[in-house]
Amino acid sequence: MKKKWWHESVVYQIYPRSFNDSNGDGIGDIQGIIQRLDYLKELGIDIIWLSPVYQSPNDDNGYDISDYYNIMDEFGTMADMEELLEEAKQRGIRIVMDLVVNHTSDEHMWFVESKKSKDNPYRNFYVWRDPVDGKEPSEQGSFFGGSAWEYDEKTGQYFLHIFSKKQPDLNWDNVNVRDEVYKMMNFWLDKGIGGFRMDVIDLVGKDIDQGVIANGSNLHKYLQEMHKKTLANYEVVTVGETPFVNTEIAKLYSGEDRNELDMVFTFEHVCLDEVPNKGKWNCRKLNLQELKQVLSKWQVELHNKGWNSLYWNNHDQPRIISRFGNDQEYRVLSGKMLAILLHMMQGTPYIYQGEEIGMTNIRFESIDDYKDIETLNMYKEKIENGYKHDDIMETIYIKGRDNARTPMQWDESVNAGFTDGNPWIKVNPNYKNINVLEALKDEDSLFYHYKKLIHLRKTNEIVIFGDYKLLLEDHPSIFAYTRTLGKEKLLVVCNFYEEETKFELPKDISYKNIEILISNYKDSTTDIQKINLKPFEAVVYKLTKE
Ligand code: NOJ
C-alpha cells in the first residue's frame, strides 16, 4: 500500500457538549476546546474528530442539523471555529468535521420548505410516500423506536426518518440534494479542515421501496461522485461510520483505487455483548473467543486491501473499562491492557475523550438525569409495555449512550472543572479520583500509557504495516498476536481477565534479541517460553533475529 499521512495518525474524538465549558452556561464549547489543545498536543494525537458543531435544535445533540453553514449558538461562532482551526494547525493537529447528511433536522430550511406543499421545489429533498391502506407505507422501524414514517396532515403523506422524527432522511436520489451536500463540503474543505467523519454513510443510497436501508445499490456510485466533486481536490482524510459493513464491503469503501473513503468504522466487535438480532438493549456477556475471531478477521482480511479504524469507545458506546475491563480494583490495569490490545493492531486508532484517563460508566438513579433521546424513547416505550423501572435501568447502565457523555473530568474542583455553571448532564461522582490533573501528576497513569502507545506507533513501522497473526486461538483468557515486518516481530500478549494464567510461546516463534516495548506491570518478564501472566497483564515484546 502507498503510505499515506493518516496511516500513522491517531485520532482523538471530542464530543463538544461534554468536553470543556469556557463561558459557564453548563455546555462545552469551541473556546473550551481551544483552551485544551495543549493538553491534546501533550498526548500526541494528530487529528481531532469533532462531533457536530453546526446549528441544531439538539434533538439528538447536534446530529440533527438545521444549518450546515453556521455554528451552534451554544458552541460559539464561525470566528471561534476558524480560531480553532488555526490554533490546532499551529500545533500540527487537523480537525475532522462530522458530516451528517443521511438526514437533516426538521428545522432545516429544506425541510421547512419541503413540508409546505407537494409541488414545493424542495419536496423531493426528502423521502415522501403516500399512505398504504390508510397506514404507514411500510413496517420500517426507526432506530430510536416506533415507526420510521411520520404522517404530515397538511399534505397527506408520510416522510421517512430512520432516526428521530426530527431527523427526516434526505433523498440522495435527487441530484439537487447531492449537489447541495458537495457544495457544503467544499465550503468546509476550503476553510482548511482535515477531512470528514461521515455519519451512518452506509444508509445513503437506500432503496426504501424495496426495504433496503443500508448498502443500497447506488451507495458506491454516490461516494465516487462525492469524491470526484469534493475530496479529490484536497489532502484530507475521510472515515465512514458504517454500522452495516462487512469486510468485503469495507474493501469497496476503502480500497486504494476505489476513490471513495479512506477508512471505515465497523461495529462488529462492539456488538458482541448484544444478543444477535435482538437490538442493542438485549445484552449478554462478552465471549473472548468471539472477540478474537472478529478483530482478527478484520486485521487479516483488510491487510493491503483496505483500511480500518481501531476503537473501543465513542459517544454512542459505553465506556470500555466498565464494559470489557474492570472499573473497580483493576481499572487502570485493565484499561492499559485494552489499550495495548487495540493500539498494536493495524488501522487508525481513535481515542474518545476521557478514555485516556480511564473514565467509566455512570449510574443515575432517576431516568430524569438521562438526556439521550435513544435512551429516553426506549425507556418510555418499555414502561408503556409493562417492563419494570429497575430492569430497564440495568440495561441503560450497561448500554446507554449517556455513559460516554458525562462531562470530561479535568480536575477535582466542583463539576470536575468542566464548567463553572450547571452542567447540562451530571458529572460522574468519581471525578475526585479520576481526572486529568491527577493523571498528569502520575507517571504510571493511563494518560502516559496512551501517550507511549501513540509514540510507539510513530516510531515503529511494524505497528503500521506489519502482518497480523492470532496466536493461541482457543486459549480461554489470553488474547495474543504477532505483527511481522521483515526481520522484526512484535509479540503482543494480553491476559483479558483478573485470574492469573499461563502463556506458552508457540514453537514456531524464534528470536535472538528481545525487548519490552510497553507493559502494564513494571516487572513483566522477558523469559517468554512460559509466562505467568498476572491479572490483566499485557506486554508487547519486540523480537529480532539478529
Ligand atoms: C450515528 C451517530 O454517531 C449517533 O450519535 C447519531 O444519533 C446517529 N448517527 C444519527 O445521526
mmCIF file of N, CA, C and O and ligand atoms in Angstrom, residues 60 63 100 103 144 163 167 197 199-200 241 315-316 401 405, ligand 1:
data_model
loop_
_atom_site.group_PDB
_atom_site.id
_atom_site.type_symbol
_atom_site.label_atom_id
_atom_site.label_comp_id
_atom_site.label_asym_id
_atom_site.label_seq_id
_atom_site.Cartn_x
_atom_site.Cartn_y
_atom_site.Cartn_z
ATOM 1 N N ASP A 60 -30.993 15.440 18.869
ATOM 2 C CA ASP A 60 -30.020 14.349 19.003
ATOM 3 C C ASP A 60 -28.620 14.961 19.144
ATOM 4 O O ASP A 60 -27.668 14.529 18.482
ATOM 5 N N TYR A 63 -26.659 15.948 15.987
ATOM 6 C CA TYR A 63 -26.769 15.051 14.825
ATOM 7 C C TYR A 63 -28.084 15.323 14.061
ATOM 8 O O TYR A 63 -28.515 14.509 13.255
ATOM 9 N N VAL A 100 -23.009 15.003 8.651
ATOM 10 C CA VAL A 100 -24.268 14.292 8.899
ATOM 11 C C VAL A 100 -25.212 14.605 7.751
ATOM 12 O O VAL A 100 -25.882 15.638 7.742
ATOM 13 N N HIS A 103 -29.508 12.627 6.959
ATOM 14 C CA HIS A 103 -30.723 13.332 7.370
ATOM 15 C C HIS A 103 -30.359 14.757 7.773
ATOM 16 O O HIS A 103 -29.186 15.056 7.976
ATOM 17 N N PHE A 144 -34.583 4.801 16.699
ATOM 18 C CA PHE A 144 -34.868 5.375 18.018
ATOM 19 C C PHE A 144 -36.276 4.998 18.504
ATOM 20 O O PHE A 144 -36.867 5.676 19.330
ATOM 21 N N PHE A 163 -33.958 7.898 11.993
ATOM 22 C CA PHE A 163 -33.683 8.236 13.404
ATOM 23 C C PHE A 163 -34.928 8.951 13.963
ATOM 24 O O PHE A 163 -36.036 8.511 13.662
ATOM 25 N N GLN A 167 -35.506 14.136 12.568
ATOM 26 C CA GLN A 167 -34.350 13.903 11.686
ATOM 27 C C GLN A 167 -34.796 13.261 10.353
ATOM 28 O O GLN A 167 -34.482 12.109 10.072
ATOM 29 N N ARG A 197 -15.684 12.847 9.081
ATOM 30 C CA ARG A 197 -16.199 11.571 9.583
ATOM 31 C C ARG A 197 -17.652 11.562 9.117
ATOM 32 O O ARG A 197 -18.403 12.492 9.411
ATOM 33 N N ASP A 199 -21.284 10.374 9.103
ATOM 34 C CA ASP A 199 -22.300 9.746 9.934
ATOM 35 C C ASP A 199 -23.147 8.755 9.112
ATOM 36 O O ASP A 199 -23.622 9.107 8.022
ATOM 37 N N VAL A 200 -23.351 7.567 9.667
ATOM 38 C CA VAL A 200 -24.153 6.497 9.007
ATOM 39 C C VAL A 200 -24.151 6.578 7.475
ATOM 40 O O VAL A 200 -25.211 6.530 6.833
ATOM 41 N N GLU A 241 -18.684 6.188 8.963
ATOM 42 C CA GLU A 241 -19.341 5.399 10.007
ATOM 43 C C GLU A 241 -20.240 4.405 9.285
ATOM 44 O O GLU A 241 -21.203 4.801 8.616
ATOM 45 N N HIS A 315 -18.969 8.355 21.308
ATOM 46 C CA HIS A 315 -20.074 8.994 22.033
ATOM 47 C C HIS A 315 -21.341 8.146 22.037
ATOM 48 O O HIS A 315 -22.332 8.526 22.652
ATOM 49 N N ASP A 316 -21.347 7.025 21.304
ATOM 50 C CA ASP A 316 -22.513 6.140 21.271
ATOM 51 C C ASP A 316 -22.299 4.870 22.081
ATOM 52 O O ASP A 316 -23.212 4.050 22.191
ATOM 53 N N ARG A 401 -26.127 5.486 25.928
ATOM 54 C CA ARG A 401 -25.107 6.348 25.318
ATOM 55 C C ARG A 401 -24.630 7.443 26.270
ATOM 56 O O ARG A 401 -23.535 7.980 26.106
ATOM 57 N N ARG A 405 -21.228 10.281 27.763
ATOM 58 C CA ARG A 405 -21.477 11.711 27.552
ATOM 59 C C ARG A 405 -21.420 12.538 28.820
ATOM 60 O O ARG A 405 -21.686 13.746 28.793
HETATM 61 C C1 NOJ B 1 -24.630 7.981 14.443
HETATM 62 C C2 NOJ B 1 -24.161 8.945 15.472
HETATM 63 O O1 NOJ B 1 -22.903 8.564 15.939
HETATM 64 C C3 NOJ B 1 -25.224 8.992 16.548
HETATM 65 O O2 NOJ B 1 -24.805 9.697 17.684
HETATM 66 C C4 NOJ B 1 -26.476 9.588 15.939
HETATM 67 O O3 NOJ B 1 -27.519 9.517 16.881
HETATM 68 C C5 NOJ B 1 -26.893 8.860 14.685
HETATM 69 N N1 NOJ B 1 -25.803 8.515 13.831
HETATM 70 C C6 NOJ B 1 -27.844 9.704 13.891
HETATM 71 O O4 NOJ B 1 -27.173 10.792 13.330
#
